[in-house]
PDB file of C-alpha atoms in Angstrom:
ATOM      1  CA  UNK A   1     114.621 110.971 109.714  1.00  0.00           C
ATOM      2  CA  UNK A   2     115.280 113.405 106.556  1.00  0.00           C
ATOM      3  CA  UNK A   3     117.298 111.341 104.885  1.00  0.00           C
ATOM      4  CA  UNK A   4     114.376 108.064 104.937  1.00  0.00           C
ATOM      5  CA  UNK A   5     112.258 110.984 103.385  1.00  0.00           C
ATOM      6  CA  UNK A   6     115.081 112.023 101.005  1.00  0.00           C
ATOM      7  CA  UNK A   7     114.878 108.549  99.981  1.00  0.00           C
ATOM      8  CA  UNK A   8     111.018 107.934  99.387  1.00  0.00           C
ATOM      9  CA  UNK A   9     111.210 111.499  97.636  1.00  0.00           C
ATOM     10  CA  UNK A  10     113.860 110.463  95.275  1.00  0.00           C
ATOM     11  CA  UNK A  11     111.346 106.730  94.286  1.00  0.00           C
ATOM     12  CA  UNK A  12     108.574 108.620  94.101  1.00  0.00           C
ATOM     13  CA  UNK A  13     109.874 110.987  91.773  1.00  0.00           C
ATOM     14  CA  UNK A  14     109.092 108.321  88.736  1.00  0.00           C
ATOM     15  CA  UNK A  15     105.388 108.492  89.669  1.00  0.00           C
ATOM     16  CA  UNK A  16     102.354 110.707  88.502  1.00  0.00           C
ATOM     17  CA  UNK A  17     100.250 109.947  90.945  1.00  0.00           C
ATOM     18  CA  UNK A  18     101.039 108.625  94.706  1.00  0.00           C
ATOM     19  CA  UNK A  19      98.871 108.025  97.508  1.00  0.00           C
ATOM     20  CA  UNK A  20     100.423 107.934 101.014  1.00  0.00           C
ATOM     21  CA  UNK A  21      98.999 106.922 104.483  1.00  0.00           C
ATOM     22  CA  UNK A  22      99.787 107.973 107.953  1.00  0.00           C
ATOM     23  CA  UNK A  23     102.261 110.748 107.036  1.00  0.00           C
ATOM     24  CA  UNK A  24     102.636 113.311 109.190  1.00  0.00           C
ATOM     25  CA  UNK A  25     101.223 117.174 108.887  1.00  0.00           C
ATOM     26  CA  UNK A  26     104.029 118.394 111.170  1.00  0.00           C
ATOM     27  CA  UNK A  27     104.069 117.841 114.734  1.00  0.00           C
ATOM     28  CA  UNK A  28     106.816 117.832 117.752  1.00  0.00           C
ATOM     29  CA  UNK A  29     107.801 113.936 116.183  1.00  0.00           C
ATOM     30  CA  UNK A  30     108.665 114.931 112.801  1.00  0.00           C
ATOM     31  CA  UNK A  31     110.247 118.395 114.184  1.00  0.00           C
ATOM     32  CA  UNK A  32     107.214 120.179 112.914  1.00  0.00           C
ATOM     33  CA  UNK A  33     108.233 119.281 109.105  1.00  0.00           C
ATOM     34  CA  UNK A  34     104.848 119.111 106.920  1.00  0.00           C
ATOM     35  CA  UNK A  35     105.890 115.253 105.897  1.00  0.00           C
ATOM     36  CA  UNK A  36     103.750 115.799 102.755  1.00  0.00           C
ATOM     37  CA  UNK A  37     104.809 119.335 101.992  1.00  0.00           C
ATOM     38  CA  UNK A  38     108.467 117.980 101.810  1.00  0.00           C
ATOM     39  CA  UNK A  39     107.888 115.224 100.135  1.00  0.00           C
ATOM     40  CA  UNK A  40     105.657 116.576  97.376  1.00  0.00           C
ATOM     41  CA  UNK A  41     108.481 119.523  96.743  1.00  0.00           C
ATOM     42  CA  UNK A  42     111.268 117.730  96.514  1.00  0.00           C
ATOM     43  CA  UNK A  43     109.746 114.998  94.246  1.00  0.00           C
ATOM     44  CA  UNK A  44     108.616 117.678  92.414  1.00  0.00           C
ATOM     45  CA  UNK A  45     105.161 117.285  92.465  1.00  0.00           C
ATOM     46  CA  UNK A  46     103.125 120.513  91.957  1.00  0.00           C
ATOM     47  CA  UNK A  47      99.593 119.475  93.307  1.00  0.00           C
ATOM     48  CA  UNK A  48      99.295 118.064  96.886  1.00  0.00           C
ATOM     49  CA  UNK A  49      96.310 117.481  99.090  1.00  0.00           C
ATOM     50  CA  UNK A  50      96.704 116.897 102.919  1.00  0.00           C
ATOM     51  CA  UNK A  51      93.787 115.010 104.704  1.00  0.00           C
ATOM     52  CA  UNK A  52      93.987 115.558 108.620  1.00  0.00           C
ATOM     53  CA  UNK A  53      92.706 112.198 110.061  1.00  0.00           C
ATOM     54  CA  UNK A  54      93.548 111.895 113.644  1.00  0.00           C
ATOM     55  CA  UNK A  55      94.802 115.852 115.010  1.00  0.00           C
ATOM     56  CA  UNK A  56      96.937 115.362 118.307  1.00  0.00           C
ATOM     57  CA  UNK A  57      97.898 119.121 117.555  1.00  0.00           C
ATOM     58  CA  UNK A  58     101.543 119.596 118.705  1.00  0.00           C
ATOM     59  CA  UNK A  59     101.878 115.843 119.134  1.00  0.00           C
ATOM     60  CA  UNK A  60     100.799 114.450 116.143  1.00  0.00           C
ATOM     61  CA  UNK A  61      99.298 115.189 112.607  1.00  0.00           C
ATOM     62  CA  UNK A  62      98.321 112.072 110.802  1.00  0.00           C
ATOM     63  CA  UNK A  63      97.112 112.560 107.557  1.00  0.00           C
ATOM     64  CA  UNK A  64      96.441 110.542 104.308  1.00  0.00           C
ATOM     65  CA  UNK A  65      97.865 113.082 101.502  1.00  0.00           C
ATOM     66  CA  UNK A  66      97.764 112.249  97.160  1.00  0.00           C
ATOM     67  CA  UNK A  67     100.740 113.872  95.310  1.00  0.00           C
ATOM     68  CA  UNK A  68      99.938 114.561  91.718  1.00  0.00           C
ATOM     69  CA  UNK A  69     101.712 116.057  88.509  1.00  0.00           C
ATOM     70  CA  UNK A  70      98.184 116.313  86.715  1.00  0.00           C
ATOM     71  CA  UNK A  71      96.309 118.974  87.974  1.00  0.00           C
ATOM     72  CA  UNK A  72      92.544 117.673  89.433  1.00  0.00           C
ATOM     73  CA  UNK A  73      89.222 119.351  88.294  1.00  0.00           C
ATOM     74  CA  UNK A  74      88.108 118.203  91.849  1.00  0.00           C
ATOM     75  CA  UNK A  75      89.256 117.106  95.074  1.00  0.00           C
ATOM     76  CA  UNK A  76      86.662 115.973  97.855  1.00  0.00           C
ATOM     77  CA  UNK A  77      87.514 114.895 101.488  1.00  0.00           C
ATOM     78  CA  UNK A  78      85.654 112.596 103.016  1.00  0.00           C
ATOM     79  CA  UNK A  79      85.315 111.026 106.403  1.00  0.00           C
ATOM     80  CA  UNK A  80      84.528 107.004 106.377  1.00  0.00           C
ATOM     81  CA  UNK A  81      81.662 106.008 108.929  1.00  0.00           C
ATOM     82  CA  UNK A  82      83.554 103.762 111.930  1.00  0.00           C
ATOM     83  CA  UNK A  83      82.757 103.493 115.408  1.00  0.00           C
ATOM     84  CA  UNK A  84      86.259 105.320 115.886  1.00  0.00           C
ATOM     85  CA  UNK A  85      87.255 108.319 113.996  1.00  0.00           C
ATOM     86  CA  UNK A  86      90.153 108.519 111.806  1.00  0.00           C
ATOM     87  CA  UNK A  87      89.661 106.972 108.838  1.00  0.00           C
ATOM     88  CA  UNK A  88      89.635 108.847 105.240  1.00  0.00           C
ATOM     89  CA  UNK A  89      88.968 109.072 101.542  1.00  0.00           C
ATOM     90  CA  UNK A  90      90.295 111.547  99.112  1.00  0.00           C
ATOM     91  CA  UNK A  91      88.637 111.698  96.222  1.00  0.00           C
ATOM     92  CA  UNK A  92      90.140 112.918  92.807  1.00  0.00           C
ATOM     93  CA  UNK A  93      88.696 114.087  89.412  1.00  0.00           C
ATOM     94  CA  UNK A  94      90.814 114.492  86.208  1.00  0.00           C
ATOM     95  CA  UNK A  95      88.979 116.018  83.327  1.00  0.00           C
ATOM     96  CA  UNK A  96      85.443 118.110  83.040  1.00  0.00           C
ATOM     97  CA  UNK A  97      84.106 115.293  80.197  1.00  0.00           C
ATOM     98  CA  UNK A  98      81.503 112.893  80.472  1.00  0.00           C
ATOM     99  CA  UNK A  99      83.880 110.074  81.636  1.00  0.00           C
ATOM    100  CA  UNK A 100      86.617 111.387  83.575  1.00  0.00           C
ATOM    101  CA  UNK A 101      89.073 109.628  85.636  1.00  0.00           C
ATOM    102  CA  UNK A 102      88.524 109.098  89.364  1.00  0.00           C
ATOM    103  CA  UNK A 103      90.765 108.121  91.805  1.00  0.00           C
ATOM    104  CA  UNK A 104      89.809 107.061  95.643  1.00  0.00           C
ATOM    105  CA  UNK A 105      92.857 107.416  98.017  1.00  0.00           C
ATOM    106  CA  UNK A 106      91.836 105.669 101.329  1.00  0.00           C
ATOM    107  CA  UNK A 107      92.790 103.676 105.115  1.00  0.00           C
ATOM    108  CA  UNK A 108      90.597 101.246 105.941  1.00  0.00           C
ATOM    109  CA  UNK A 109      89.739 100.321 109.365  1.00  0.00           C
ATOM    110  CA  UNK A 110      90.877  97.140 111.010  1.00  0.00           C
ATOM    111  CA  UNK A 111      87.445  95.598 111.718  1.00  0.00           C
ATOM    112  CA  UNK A 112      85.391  94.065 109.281  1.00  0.00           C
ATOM    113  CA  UNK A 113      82.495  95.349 110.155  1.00  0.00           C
ATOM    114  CA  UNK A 114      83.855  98.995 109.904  1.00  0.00           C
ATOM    115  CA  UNK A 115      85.531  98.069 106.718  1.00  0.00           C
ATOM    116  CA  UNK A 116      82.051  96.669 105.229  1.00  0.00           C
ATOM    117  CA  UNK A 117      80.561 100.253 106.077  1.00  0.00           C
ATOM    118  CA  UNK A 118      83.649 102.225 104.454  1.00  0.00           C
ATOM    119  CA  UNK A 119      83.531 100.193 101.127  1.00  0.00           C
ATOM    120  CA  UNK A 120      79.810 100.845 100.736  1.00  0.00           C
ATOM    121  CA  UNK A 121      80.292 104.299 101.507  1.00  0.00           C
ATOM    122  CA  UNK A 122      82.930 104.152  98.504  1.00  0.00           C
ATOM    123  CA  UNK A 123      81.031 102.210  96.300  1.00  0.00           C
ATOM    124  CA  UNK A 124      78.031 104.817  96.389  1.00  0.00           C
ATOM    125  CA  UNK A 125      80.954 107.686  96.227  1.00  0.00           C
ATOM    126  CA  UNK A 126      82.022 105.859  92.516  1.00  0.00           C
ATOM    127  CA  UNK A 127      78.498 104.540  91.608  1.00  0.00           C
ATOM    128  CA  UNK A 128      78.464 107.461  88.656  1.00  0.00           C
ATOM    129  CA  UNK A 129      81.370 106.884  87.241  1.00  0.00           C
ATOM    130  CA  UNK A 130      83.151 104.429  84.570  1.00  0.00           C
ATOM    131  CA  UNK A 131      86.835 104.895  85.037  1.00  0.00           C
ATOM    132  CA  UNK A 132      88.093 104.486  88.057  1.00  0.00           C
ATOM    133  CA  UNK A 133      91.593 103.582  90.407  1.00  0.00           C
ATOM    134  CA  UNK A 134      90.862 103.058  94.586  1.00  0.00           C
ATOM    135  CA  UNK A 135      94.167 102.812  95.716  1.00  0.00           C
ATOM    136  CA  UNK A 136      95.793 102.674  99.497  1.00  0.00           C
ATOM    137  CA  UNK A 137      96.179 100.541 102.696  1.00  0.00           C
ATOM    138  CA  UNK A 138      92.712  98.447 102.658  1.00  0.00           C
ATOM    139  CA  UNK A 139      93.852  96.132 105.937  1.00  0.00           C
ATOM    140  CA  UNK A 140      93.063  93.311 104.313  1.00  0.00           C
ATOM    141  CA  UNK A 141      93.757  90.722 101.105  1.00  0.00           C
ATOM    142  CA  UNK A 142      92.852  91.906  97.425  1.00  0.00           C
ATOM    143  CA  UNK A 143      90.406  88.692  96.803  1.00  0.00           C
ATOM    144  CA  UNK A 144      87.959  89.305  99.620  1.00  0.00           C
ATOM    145  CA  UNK A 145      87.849  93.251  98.385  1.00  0.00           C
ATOM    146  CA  UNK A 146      87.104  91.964  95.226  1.00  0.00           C
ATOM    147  CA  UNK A 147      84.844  88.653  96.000  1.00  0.00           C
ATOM    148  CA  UNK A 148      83.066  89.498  99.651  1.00  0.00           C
ATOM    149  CA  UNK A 149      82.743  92.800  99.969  1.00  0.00           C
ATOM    150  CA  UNK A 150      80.343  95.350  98.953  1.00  0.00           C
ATOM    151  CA  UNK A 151      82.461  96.262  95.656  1.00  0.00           C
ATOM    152  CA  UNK A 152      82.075  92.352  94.635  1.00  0.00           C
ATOM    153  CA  UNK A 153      79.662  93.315  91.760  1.00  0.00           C
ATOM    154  CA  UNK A 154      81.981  96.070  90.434  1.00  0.00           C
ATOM    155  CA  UNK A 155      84.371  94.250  89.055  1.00  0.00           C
ATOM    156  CA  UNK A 156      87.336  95.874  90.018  1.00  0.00           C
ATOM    157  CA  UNK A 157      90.402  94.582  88.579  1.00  0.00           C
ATOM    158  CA  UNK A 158      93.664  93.763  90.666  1.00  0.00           C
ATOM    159  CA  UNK A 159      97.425  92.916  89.862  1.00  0.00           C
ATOM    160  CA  UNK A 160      97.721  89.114  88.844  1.00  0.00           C
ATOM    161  CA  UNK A 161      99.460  86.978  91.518  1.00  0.00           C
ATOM    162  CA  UNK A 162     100.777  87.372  94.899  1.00  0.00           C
ATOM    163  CA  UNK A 163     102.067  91.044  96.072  1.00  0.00           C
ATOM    164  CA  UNK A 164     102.784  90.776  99.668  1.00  0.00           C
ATOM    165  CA  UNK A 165     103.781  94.221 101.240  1.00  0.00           C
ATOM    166  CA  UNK A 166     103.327  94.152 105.349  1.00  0.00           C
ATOM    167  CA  UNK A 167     105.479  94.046 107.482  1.00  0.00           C
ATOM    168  CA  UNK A 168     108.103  95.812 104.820  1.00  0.00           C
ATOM    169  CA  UNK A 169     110.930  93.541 106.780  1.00  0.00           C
ATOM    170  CA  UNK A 170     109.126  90.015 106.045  1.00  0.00           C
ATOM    171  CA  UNK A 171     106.048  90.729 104.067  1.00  0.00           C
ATOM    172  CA  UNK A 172     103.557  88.257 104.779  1.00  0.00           C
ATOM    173  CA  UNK A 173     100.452  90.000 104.027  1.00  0.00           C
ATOM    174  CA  UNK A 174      99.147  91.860 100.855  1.00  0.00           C
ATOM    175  CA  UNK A 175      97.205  95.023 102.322  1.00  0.00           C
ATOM    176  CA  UNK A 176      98.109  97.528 100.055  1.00  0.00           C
ATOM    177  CA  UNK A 177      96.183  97.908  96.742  1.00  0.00           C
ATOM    178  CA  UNK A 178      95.347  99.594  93.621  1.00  0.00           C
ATOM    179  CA  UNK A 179      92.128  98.554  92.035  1.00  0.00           C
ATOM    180  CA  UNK A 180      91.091  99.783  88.757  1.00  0.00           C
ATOM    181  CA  UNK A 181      87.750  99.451  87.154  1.00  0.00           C
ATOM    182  CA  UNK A 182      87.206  97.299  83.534  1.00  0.00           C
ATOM    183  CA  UNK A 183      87.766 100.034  81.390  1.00  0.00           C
ATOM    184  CA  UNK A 184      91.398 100.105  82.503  1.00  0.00           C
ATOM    185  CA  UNK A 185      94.356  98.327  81.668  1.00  0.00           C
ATOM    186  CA  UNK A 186      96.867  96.965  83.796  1.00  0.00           C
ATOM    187  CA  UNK A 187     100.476  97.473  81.863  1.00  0.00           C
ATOM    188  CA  UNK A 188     102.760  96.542  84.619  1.00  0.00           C
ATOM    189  CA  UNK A 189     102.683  96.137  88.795  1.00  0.00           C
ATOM    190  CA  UNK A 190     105.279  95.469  91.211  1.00  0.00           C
ATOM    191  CA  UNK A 191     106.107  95.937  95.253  1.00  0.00           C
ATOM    192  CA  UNK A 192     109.039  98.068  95.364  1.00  0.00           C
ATOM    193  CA  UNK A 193     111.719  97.136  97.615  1.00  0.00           C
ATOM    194  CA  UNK A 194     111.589 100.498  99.857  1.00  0.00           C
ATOM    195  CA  UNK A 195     111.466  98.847 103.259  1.00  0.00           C
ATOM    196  CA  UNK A 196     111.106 102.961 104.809  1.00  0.00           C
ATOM    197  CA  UNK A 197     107.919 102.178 106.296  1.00  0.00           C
ATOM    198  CA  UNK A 198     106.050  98.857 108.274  1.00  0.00           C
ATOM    199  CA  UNK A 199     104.459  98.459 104.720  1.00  0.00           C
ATOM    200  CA  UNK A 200     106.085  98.495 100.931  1.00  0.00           C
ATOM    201  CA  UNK A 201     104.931 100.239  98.459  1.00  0.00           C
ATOM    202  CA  UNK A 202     102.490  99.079  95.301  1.00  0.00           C
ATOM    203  CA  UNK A 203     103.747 100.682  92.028  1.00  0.00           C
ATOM    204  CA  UNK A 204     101.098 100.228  88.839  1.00  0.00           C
ATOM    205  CA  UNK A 205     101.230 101.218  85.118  1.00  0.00           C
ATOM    206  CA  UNK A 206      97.938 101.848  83.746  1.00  0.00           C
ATOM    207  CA  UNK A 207      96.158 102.313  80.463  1.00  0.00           C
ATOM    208  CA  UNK A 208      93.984 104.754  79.544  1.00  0.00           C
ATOM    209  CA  UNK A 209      90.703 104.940  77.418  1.00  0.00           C
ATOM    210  CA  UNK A 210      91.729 106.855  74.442  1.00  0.00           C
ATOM    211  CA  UNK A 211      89.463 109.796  75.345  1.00  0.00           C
ATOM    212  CA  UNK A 212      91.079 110.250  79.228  1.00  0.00           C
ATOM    213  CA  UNK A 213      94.681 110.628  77.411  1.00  0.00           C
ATOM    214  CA  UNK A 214      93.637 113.306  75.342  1.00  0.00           C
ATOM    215  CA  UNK A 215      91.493 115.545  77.281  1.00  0.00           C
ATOM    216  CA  UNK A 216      92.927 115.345  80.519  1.00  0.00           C
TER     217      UNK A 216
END
């Protein structure tokens, strides 16, 4: 409906960075609207990246997609291994320096197993790098990311406390993250209260290193 994406356009509008999941490239169910297009252009966002996951062609275009006001020095797409195909990774540079910023924009599979090949696919993807934000629908809770999986030992960093987010109507679960690495600050989180989707979104304030704010 265009006035549900009206609506996420106008919340996302505060935001420099967004990551979305499962939006829609334009097929015969969205009226062959580019979901991201829209959404990036009338939140004003000048840089967008579509990621085709799963291509029904006329039928359906589901993507992963990153809005951004910041221009990136690189974007890579990148499929996750899984049995199944149709799970993604964007990932984002800001800044030609010897520590720039990195953010991961991903969907995680359902099954562990899958999900314990896709996280050590991302942890080699980061291994090079000091400041970094992974951020999107991981299908599963924040503490086992952080404790059992195979970025355990990179101590990532997580919102204090309990953010539940799925099912938007009566969330339960808390599958949607943003993990930053130590060299980050976390200012402020919160779940927004945006029930336009199954899932709510995460919104975080981060810190910077000194050096990131300046050159990027």
């Amino acid at each position: 409906h265009i006035g549900n994406l009206d609506s996420i356009a106008n919340m996302l509008s505060d935001f420099d960075i967004v990551a979305l999941q499962e939006a829609d490239g334009g097929s015969i169910r969205t009226r062959h609207l580019n979901q991201v297009q829209y959404l990036a252009e009338m939140a004003g966002f000048p840089y967008w990246y579509q990621q085709l996951n799963r291509n029904f062609g006329r039928f359906g275009q589901h993507s992963n997609c990153v809005l951004s006001r910041l221009q990136p020095a690189l974007i890579e797409d990148h499929k996750l291994p899984g049995r199944l195909p149709g799970r993604g990774a964007i990932f984002l540079r800001y800044g030609n320096f010897a520590e720039p910023l990195i953010f991961v924009m991903l969907h995680l599979s359902l099954g562990r197993r899958a999900q314990m090949d896709q996280l050590t696919y991302i942890k080699e993807m980061i291994s090079d790098y000091k400041h970094v934000v992974i951020m999107g629908d991981l299908n599963r809770c924040a503490e086992s990311i952080l404790q059992l999986s195979p970025l355990s030992d990179v101590k990532f960093q997580c919102p204090k406390g309990t953010y539940n987010t799925y099912p938007s109507w009566r969330p339960v679960s808390n599958l949607d993250h943003i993990l930053v690495s130590p060299s980050l600050q976390i200012k402020s989180t919160e779940v927004l209260p945006y029930a336009l989707s199954d899932h709510l979104p995460v919104a975080l304030e981060i810190g910077l290193p000194s050096k990131a704010v300046e050159l990027i």
